[in-house]
Amino acid sequence: LRAEVPSQAALKEVVGLIDNIQLAELESFLQCNLVGTVELTEAELPETSAVIYTIILADRLEVIYQGVQPEMLLHHRVKQPQTLANAKLETFRTNLERQYFDPEAELTSKEIYTWLVEPQVSALQAQKMDTLVFVLDGALRNIPVAALQNQQGQYLIEEFAIALTPRLQLKTPQPMSSRRPSTLLFGLSKVPTQYSPFQFDPLPFVRQEASYVEENLPAQTIVNEDFTQQRLQEKLQTVPTSVVHFATHGEFSSDPEKTFILAWDQRITSDQLNEFLRDTPFDSDIELLILSACKTADGDNRATLGIAGIALQAGAQSTLASLWVVNDEATAKFVEYFYEALAADELVSRAQAVRQAQLKIKQEYSTPRYWAPYILVGNWL
């Protein structure tokens, strides 16, 4: 990327290098070799999806678009020192978690939009792209790109469905096999006494979340005292399911030992969850893993590896999670709207269902804190 205008050959080499780096990071997280995976570059992208690579260097940000113009990669460069970019991204993330979206946050939102999207937005519109799939680098992984604004104040999610990818899939992306998927929901509305009440708040709307799933899907819900490690293992062994939904506290980290979800009797680590989800007698993959009340570890720029790592370990096609813990009532509504959108039209992709749910939440809670942190990682179709 030293040339002022890198050649197509150079850009393709960069894309390959990023894929290899992502693979190395995931193998480091999982402590294993990922054999037999299919790189997205080997799969044919849907005509309306563009993949966006970001590379943060010491003195600048490089951005590469794939799929907007099938015969070539698009590229632009932003002169922005890494230290300054990281400081802005960290401040932006902090501001997004507040109850209000102040003018400083709005200006930063628009600036980051100019870094990532604005130079290519005309090409995206000309090709009628409806989904942007981001391969993010460094501190960019900690912000929800859905909350970026153009100069007119329109949020990115208002124009495009959005997904993230570790750039590797176990299979070529495919739509979900059913619009009313068989679902297992495990949740905690109360915080067991062995956990610190100062660290984890009760999630009273988990009951409402579970009721909605039971009423609208072929589903079983296991909540509070019933949600133990043993019960989780038993259900996954005996109930074929395409969606596994955890409505409980948890945290994603670049350290698998610090990536966990809470059950009633104990924390379930990333490795344990992998064992339970993989060790089933059923041939079909989990199509969607939902973690609706988890968050990424503070200050960990590689924490989204925890989300991608859990999906890869579990053999799940995609994971829907949140970057921070969201208001419990808003989360329950988001889940309801997501399932509604997914069931309403067989042509609606997972990424589009997330978008529709976020836009509905935005009508009720305008501040990005409530609707922005939900991210879809992996298969977006």
C-alpha positions as MATLAB code, in Angstrom:
seq = 'LRAEVPSQAALKEVVGLIDNIQLAELESFLQCNLVGTVELTEAELPETSAVIYTIILADRLEVIYQGVQPEMLLHHRVKQPQTLANAKLETFRTNLERQYFDPEAELTSKEIYTWLVEPQVSALQAQKMDTLVFVLDGALRNIPVAALQNQQGQYLIEEFAIALTPRLQLKTPQPMSSRRPSTLLFGLSKVPTQYSPFQFDPLPFVRQEASYVEENLPAQTIVNEDFTQQRLQEKLQTVPTSVVHFATHGEFSSDPEKTFILAWDQRITSDQLNEFLRDTPFDSDIELLILSACKTADGDNRATLGIAGIALQAGAQSTLASLWVVNDEATAKFVEYFYEALAADELVSRAQAVRQAQLKIKQEYSTPRYWAPYILVGNWL';
ca = [
       0.000    0.000    0.000;
       2.999    2.339   -0.304;
       1.964    3.498   -3.784;
      -0.224    6.587   -3.998;
      -2.692    4.548   -6.073;
      -2.171    0.843   -5.311;
      -2.631   -1.556   -8.223;
      -5.456   -4.106   -8.325;
      -2.848   -6.838   -7.824;
      -1.581   -5.081   -4.681;
      -5.107   -4.619   -3.306;
      -5.924   -8.297   -3.886;
      -2.722   -9.239   -2.085;
      -3.733   -7.018    0.848;
      -7.153   -8.714    1.032;
      -5.399  -12.093    1.164;
      -3.057  -10.877    3.893;
      -5.977   -9.609    5.990;
      -7.676  -12.982    5.617;
      -4.520  -14.690    6.859;
      -4.201  -12.291    9.813;
      -7.841  -12.876   10.778;
      -7.254  -16.622   10.549;
      -4.152  -16.378   12.748;
      -6.011  -14.323   15.363;
      -8.889  -16.793   15.479;
      -6.538  -19.779   15.686;
      -4.732  -18.041   18.548;
      -8.044  -17.443   20.331;
      -9.273  -20.995   19.774;
      -5.860  -22.598   20.337;
      -6.337  -24.838   17.314;
      -5.878  -25.030   13.564;
      -8.969  -24.128   11.574;
      -8.924  -26.796    8.899;
     -11.448  -27.044    6.098;
     -12.792  -23.510    6.390;
     -14.012  -21.649    3.330;
     -12.758  -18.122    2.833;
     -15.358  -15.617    1.745;
     -13.135  -14.654   -1.156;
     -13.740  -18.127   -2.558;
     -17.505  -17.687   -2.322;
     -19.614  -15.645   -4.695;
     -20.872  -12.540   -2.944;
     -24.556  -11.652   -3.309;
     -25.010   -8.884   -5.872;
     -26.304   -6.441   -3.256;
     -23.590   -7.035   -0.622;
     -20.277   -5.176   -0.363;
     -17.397   -6.243    1.903;
     -15.365   -3.425    3.441;
     -11.841   -3.984    4.776;
     -10.192   -1.481    7.110;
      -6.462   -1.355    7.830;
      -5.179    1.014   10.523;
      -1.540    1.979    9.953;
       0.678    4.304   11.984;
      -0.018    7.379    9.863;
      -3.195    6.559    7.959;
      -6.286    4.421    7.467;
      -6.665    2.299    4.321;
     -10.105    1.120    3.202;
     -10.805   -1.483    0.496;
     -14.254   -2.302   -0.943;
     -15.023   -5.626   -2.591;
     -18.173   -6.431   -4.541;
     -19.320   -2.897   -5.357;
     -17.844   -3.247   -8.831;
     -17.316   -7.010   -9.339;
     -14.465   -6.565  -11.799;
     -12.326   -4.458   -9.436;
     -11.609   -3.528   -5.834;
     -12.238    0.055   -4.770;
      -9.810    1.805   -2.447;
      -9.402    5.054   -0.574;
      -6.943    6.396    1.976;
      -7.509    8.633    5.008;
      -4.595   10.612    6.440;
      -5.227   10.047   10.128;
      -2.474    9.185   12.654;
      -3.248    5.968   14.509;
      -2.903    7.540   17.962;
      -5.401   10.277   17.106;
      -7.800    7.831   15.427;
      -7.714    5.507   18.443;
      -8.396    8.382   20.838;
     -11.400    9.509   18.782;
     -12.770    5.974   18.529;
     -12.404    5.379   22.262;
     -14.163    8.649   23.110;
     -16.902    7.884   20.582;
     -17.528    4.459   22.104;
     -17.770    6.022   25.591;
     -20.224    8.654   24.358;
     -22.403    6.054   22.654;
     -23.065    4.303   25.955;
     -24.472    7.460   27.540;
     -28.155    8.282   27.910;
     -27.823   11.168   25.446;
     -25.976   11.743   22.153;
     -24.153   15.054   22.556;
     -22.906   17.369   19.761;
     -19.305   16.133   20.160;
     -20.397   12.541   19.624;
     -22.400   13.562   16.565;
     -19.380   15.316   15.039;
     -17.174   12.271   15.671;
     -19.847   10.016   14.190;
     -19.834   12.080   10.995;
     -16.035   12.141   10.875;
     -15.740    8.339   11.134;
     -18.410    8.067    8.423;
     -16.149   10.153    6.150;
     -13.288    7.752    6.880;
     -15.132    4.533    6.091;
     -18.110    5.184    3.815;
     -18.367    8.615    2.231;
     -15.730    8.188   -0.530;
     -17.564    5.144   -1.935;
     -21.186    5.892   -1.079;
     -22.013    7.011   -4.647;
     -20.727    3.697   -6.009;
     -22.740    1.814   -3.375;
     -25.907    3.656   -4.345;
     -25.283    3.260   -8.077;
     -24.980   -0.527   -7.676;
     -28.085   -0.641   -5.403;
     -26.150   -2.209   -2.544;
     -28.327   -2.940    0.488;
     -25.863   -4.691    2.840;
     -22.394   -3.668    4.049;
     -20.206   -6.389    5.581;
     -17.295   -4.946    7.562;
     -13.925   -6.553    8.303;
     -12.773   -4.134   11.001;
      -9.325   -3.510   12.429;
      -8.121   -2.378   15.845;
     -10.280    0.058   17.789;
     -12.840    0.137   14.964;
     -14.005   -3.269   16.220;
     -15.316   -1.656   19.405;
     -17.765    0.747   17.778;
     -21.127   -0.038   16.177;
     -20.831    1.260   12.612;
     -24.647    1.412   12.537;
     -24.340    4.652   14.550;
     -22.204    6.481   11.970;
     -23.900    9.502   10.380;
     -23.566   11.208    7.028;
     -23.364   14.989    6.824;
     -27.164   15.243    6.679;
     -27.446   13.400   10.007;
     -28.744   10.129    8.528;
     -27.456    7.031   10.325;
     -25.757    4.313    8.282;
     -28.347    1.758    9.450;
     -31.090    3.869    7.863;
     -29.671    3.130    4.418;
     -27.895   -0.239    4.721;
     -28.137   -3.506    6.598;
     -24.839   -4.141    8.392;
     -22.861   -7.213    9.428;
     -19.348   -7.998   10.628;
     -17.259  -10.959    9.599;
     -13.980  -12.477   10.766;
     -13.566  -13.063    7.037;
     -13.866  -16.794    7.436;
     -16.935  -18.984    7.283;
     -17.309  -22.690    7.910;
     -19.568  -22.734    4.851;
     -20.468  -20.426    1.998;
     -23.159  -18.028    3.347;
     -26.689  -19.341    2.824;
     -30.130  -18.053    3.877;
     -31.781  -19.624    6.924;
     -33.566  -22.891    6.192;
     -36.755  -21.871    8.034;
     -38.510  -18.628    8.863;
     -39.893  -20.193   12.051;
     -36.729  -21.851   13.326;
     -36.722  -24.356   16.173;
     -35.297  -22.427   19.106;
     -33.844  -23.101   22.539;
     -33.777  -20.078   24.868;
     -31.799  -20.082   28.118;
     -32.059  -17.037   30.376;
     -31.638  -15.453   33.794;
     -34.068  -12.757   34.895;
     -32.620  -12.879   38.429;
     -28.989  -12.755   39.546;
     -28.071  -15.790   41.685;
     -26.585  -14.969   45.086;
     -23.136  -16.329   44.240;
     -22.629  -13.538   41.681;
     -21.829   -9.984   42.734;
     -24.984   -7.815   42.601;
     -22.735   -4.859   41.811;
     -21.420   -6.553   38.674;
     -24.655   -7.939   37.185;
     -28.088   -6.322   37.285;
     -31.338   -8.339   37.197;
     -32.894   -8.765   33.735;
     -36.642   -8.783   34.529;
     -37.710   -8.583   30.882;
     -36.094  -11.952   30.126;
     -39.441  -13.507   31.079;
     -41.149  -11.356   28.440;
     -38.462  -12.298   25.916;
     -39.021  -15.995   26.651;
     -42.822  -15.637   26.392;
     -42.541  -13.985   23.012;
     -40.305  -16.753   21.675;
     -42.644  -19.467   23.011;
     -45.722  -17.829   21.493;
     -44.279  -17.323   18.033;
     -41.755  -20.100   17.398;
     -41.416  -23.848   17.907;
     -39.356  -23.224   21.030;
     -38.441  -24.326   24.521;
     -37.347  -21.811   27.154;
     -35.308  -22.638   30.261;
     -35.119  -19.767   32.745;
     -33.539  -19.003   36.144;
     -33.134  -22.021   38.486;
     -33.754  -24.414   35.595;
     -30.895  -22.941   33.563;
     -27.959  -24.922   34.917;
     -24.910  -26.241   33.138;
     -26.313  -29.780   33.282;
     -29.728  -28.729   31.905;
     -28.074  -26.824   29.068;
     -26.048  -29.900   28.170;
     -29.117  -32.182   28.360;
     -31.280  -29.956   26.153;
     -28.602  -29.602   23.490;
     -28.213  -33.388   23.494;
     -31.921  -34.156   23.128;
     -33.569  -31.267   21.253;
     -32.625  -30.589   17.610;
     -32.455  -26.834   17.175;
     -31.337  -24.293   14.606;
     -31.332  -21.255   16.941;
     -29.748  -21.157   20.414;
     -30.641  -17.995   22.310;
     -28.963  -16.911   25.567;
     -30.755  -14.098   27.425;
     -28.211  -13.828   30.211;
     -25.221  -11.778   31.249;
     -21.861  -12.581   29.704;
     -18.679  -11.057   28.381;
     -16.595  -11.428   25.230;
     -12.835  -11.076   25.442;
      -9.789  -11.826   23.310;
      -8.891  -14.233   26.133;
     -11.114  -17.348   25.876;
     -10.805  -17.905   29.632;
     -12.460  -14.509   30.172;
     -15.211  -15.142   27.621;
     -18.238  -16.527   29.443;
     -22.007  -16.553   29.961;
     -23.809  -16.877   33.292;
     -25.925  -19.908   34.139;
     -27.778  -20.253   37.448;
     -25.135  -22.451   39.043;
     -21.899  -21.227   37.455;
     -20.149  -19.320   34.697;
     -19.911  -21.236   31.435;
     -16.642  -20.480   29.648;
     -16.075  -20.261   25.922;
     -14.452  -23.707   25.897;
     -17.317  -25.288   27.847;
     -19.925  -23.705   25.601;
     -18.026  -24.992   22.576;
     -18.090  -28.508   24.006;
     -21.842  -28.398   24.726;
     -22.833  -26.910   21.370;
     -20.622  -29.150   19.280;
     -21.107  -32.431   21.123;
     -24.664  -33.127   19.930;
     -26.057  -36.138   18.067;
     -27.584  -33.967   15.335;
     -26.079  -33.448   11.877;
     -27.431  -29.968   11.158;
     -25.520  -26.810   12.122;
     -26.773  -24.159   14.485;
     -27.845  -21.424   12.089;
     -27.957  -18.593   14.608;
     -26.507  -18.052   18.079;
     -28.087  -15.118   19.960;
     -26.474  -13.559   23.046;
     -28.841  -10.729   23.859;
     -27.522   -9.451   27.203;
     -23.753   -9.883   26.860;
     -21.081   -7.252   26.269;
     -17.516   -6.899   25.039;
     -14.705   -6.512   27.574;
     -13.823   -2.888   28.305;
     -10.791   -1.620   26.398;
     -10.226   -4.895   24.524;
      -9.849   -4.116   20.815;
      -9.947   -7.808   19.956;
     -12.983   -8.671   22.098;
     -15.168   -9.313   19.048;
     -12.888  -12.304   18.463;
     -14.741  -13.780   21.416;
     -18.007  -13.489   19.494;
     -16.540  -14.867   16.271;
     -14.639  -17.541   18.202;
     -17.769  -18.805   19.971;
     -19.563  -19.081   16.624;
     -16.702  -20.961   14.992;
     -16.309  -23.267   17.970;
     -20.021  -24.004   18.054;
     -20.272  -24.575   14.332;
     -22.790  -21.716   14.245;
     -23.279  -19.885   10.964;
     -23.714  -16.503   12.634;
     -23.930  -14.798   16.019;
     -26.126  -11.892   17.099;
     -24.717  -10.104   20.137;
     -24.360   -6.664   21.724;
     -21.270   -4.550   22.307;
     -22.588   -3.333   25.661;
     -25.415   -4.248   28.031;
     -28.567   -2.556   26.791;
     -31.663   -1.459   28.715;
     -33.488   -4.731   29.448;
     -36.886   -3.599   28.153;
     -35.348   -2.316   24.900;
     -33.504   -5.622   24.478;
     -36.735   -7.616   24.826;
     -38.374   -5.412   22.196;
     -35.386   -5.727   19.888;
     -35.561   -9.530   20.104;
     -39.299   -9.447   19.383;
     -38.849   -7.160   16.359;
     -35.924   -9.252   15.060;
     -37.886  -12.512   15.109;
     -40.905  -10.739   13.585;
     -38.824   -9.409   10.702;
     -37.186  -12.773   10.121;
     -40.550  -14.558   10.013;
     -42.388  -11.983    7.928;
     -40.637  -12.503    4.595;
     -38.452  -15.355    3.379;
     -36.414  -12.857    1.336;
     -35.372  -10.922    4.447;
     -31.781  -11.751    5.398;
     -30.476  -11.972    8.951;
     -28.705   -8.623    8.500;
     -31.879   -7.001    7.177;
     -33.890   -8.411   10.087;
     -31.382   -6.838   12.506;
     -31.691   -3.548   10.622;
     -35.489   -3.560   10.746;
     -35.428   -4.307   14.482;
     -32.923   -1.511   15.117;
     -34.999    0.998   13.158;
     -38.113    0.097   15.182;
     -36.217    0.469   18.470;
     -34.844    3.794   17.198;
     -38.410    5.093   16.849;
     -38.995    4.399   20.549;
     -35.519    5.158   21.917;
     -33.803    7.681   19.649;
     -30.446    7.602   21.499;
     -27.927    5.159   19.894;
     -27.223    3.653   23.330;
     -30.447    1.645   22.995;
     -30.443    0.509   19.359;
     -26.863    0.704   18.039;
     -24.868   -1.990   19.896;
     -26.484   -5.053   18.311;
     -24.049   -6.651   15.880;
     -24.376   -9.620   13.559;
     -21.131  -11.561   13.099;
     -20.699  -14.176   10.375;
     -23.287  -15.298    7.823;
     -25.477  -12.280    7.063;
     -27.903  -13.922    4.608;
];
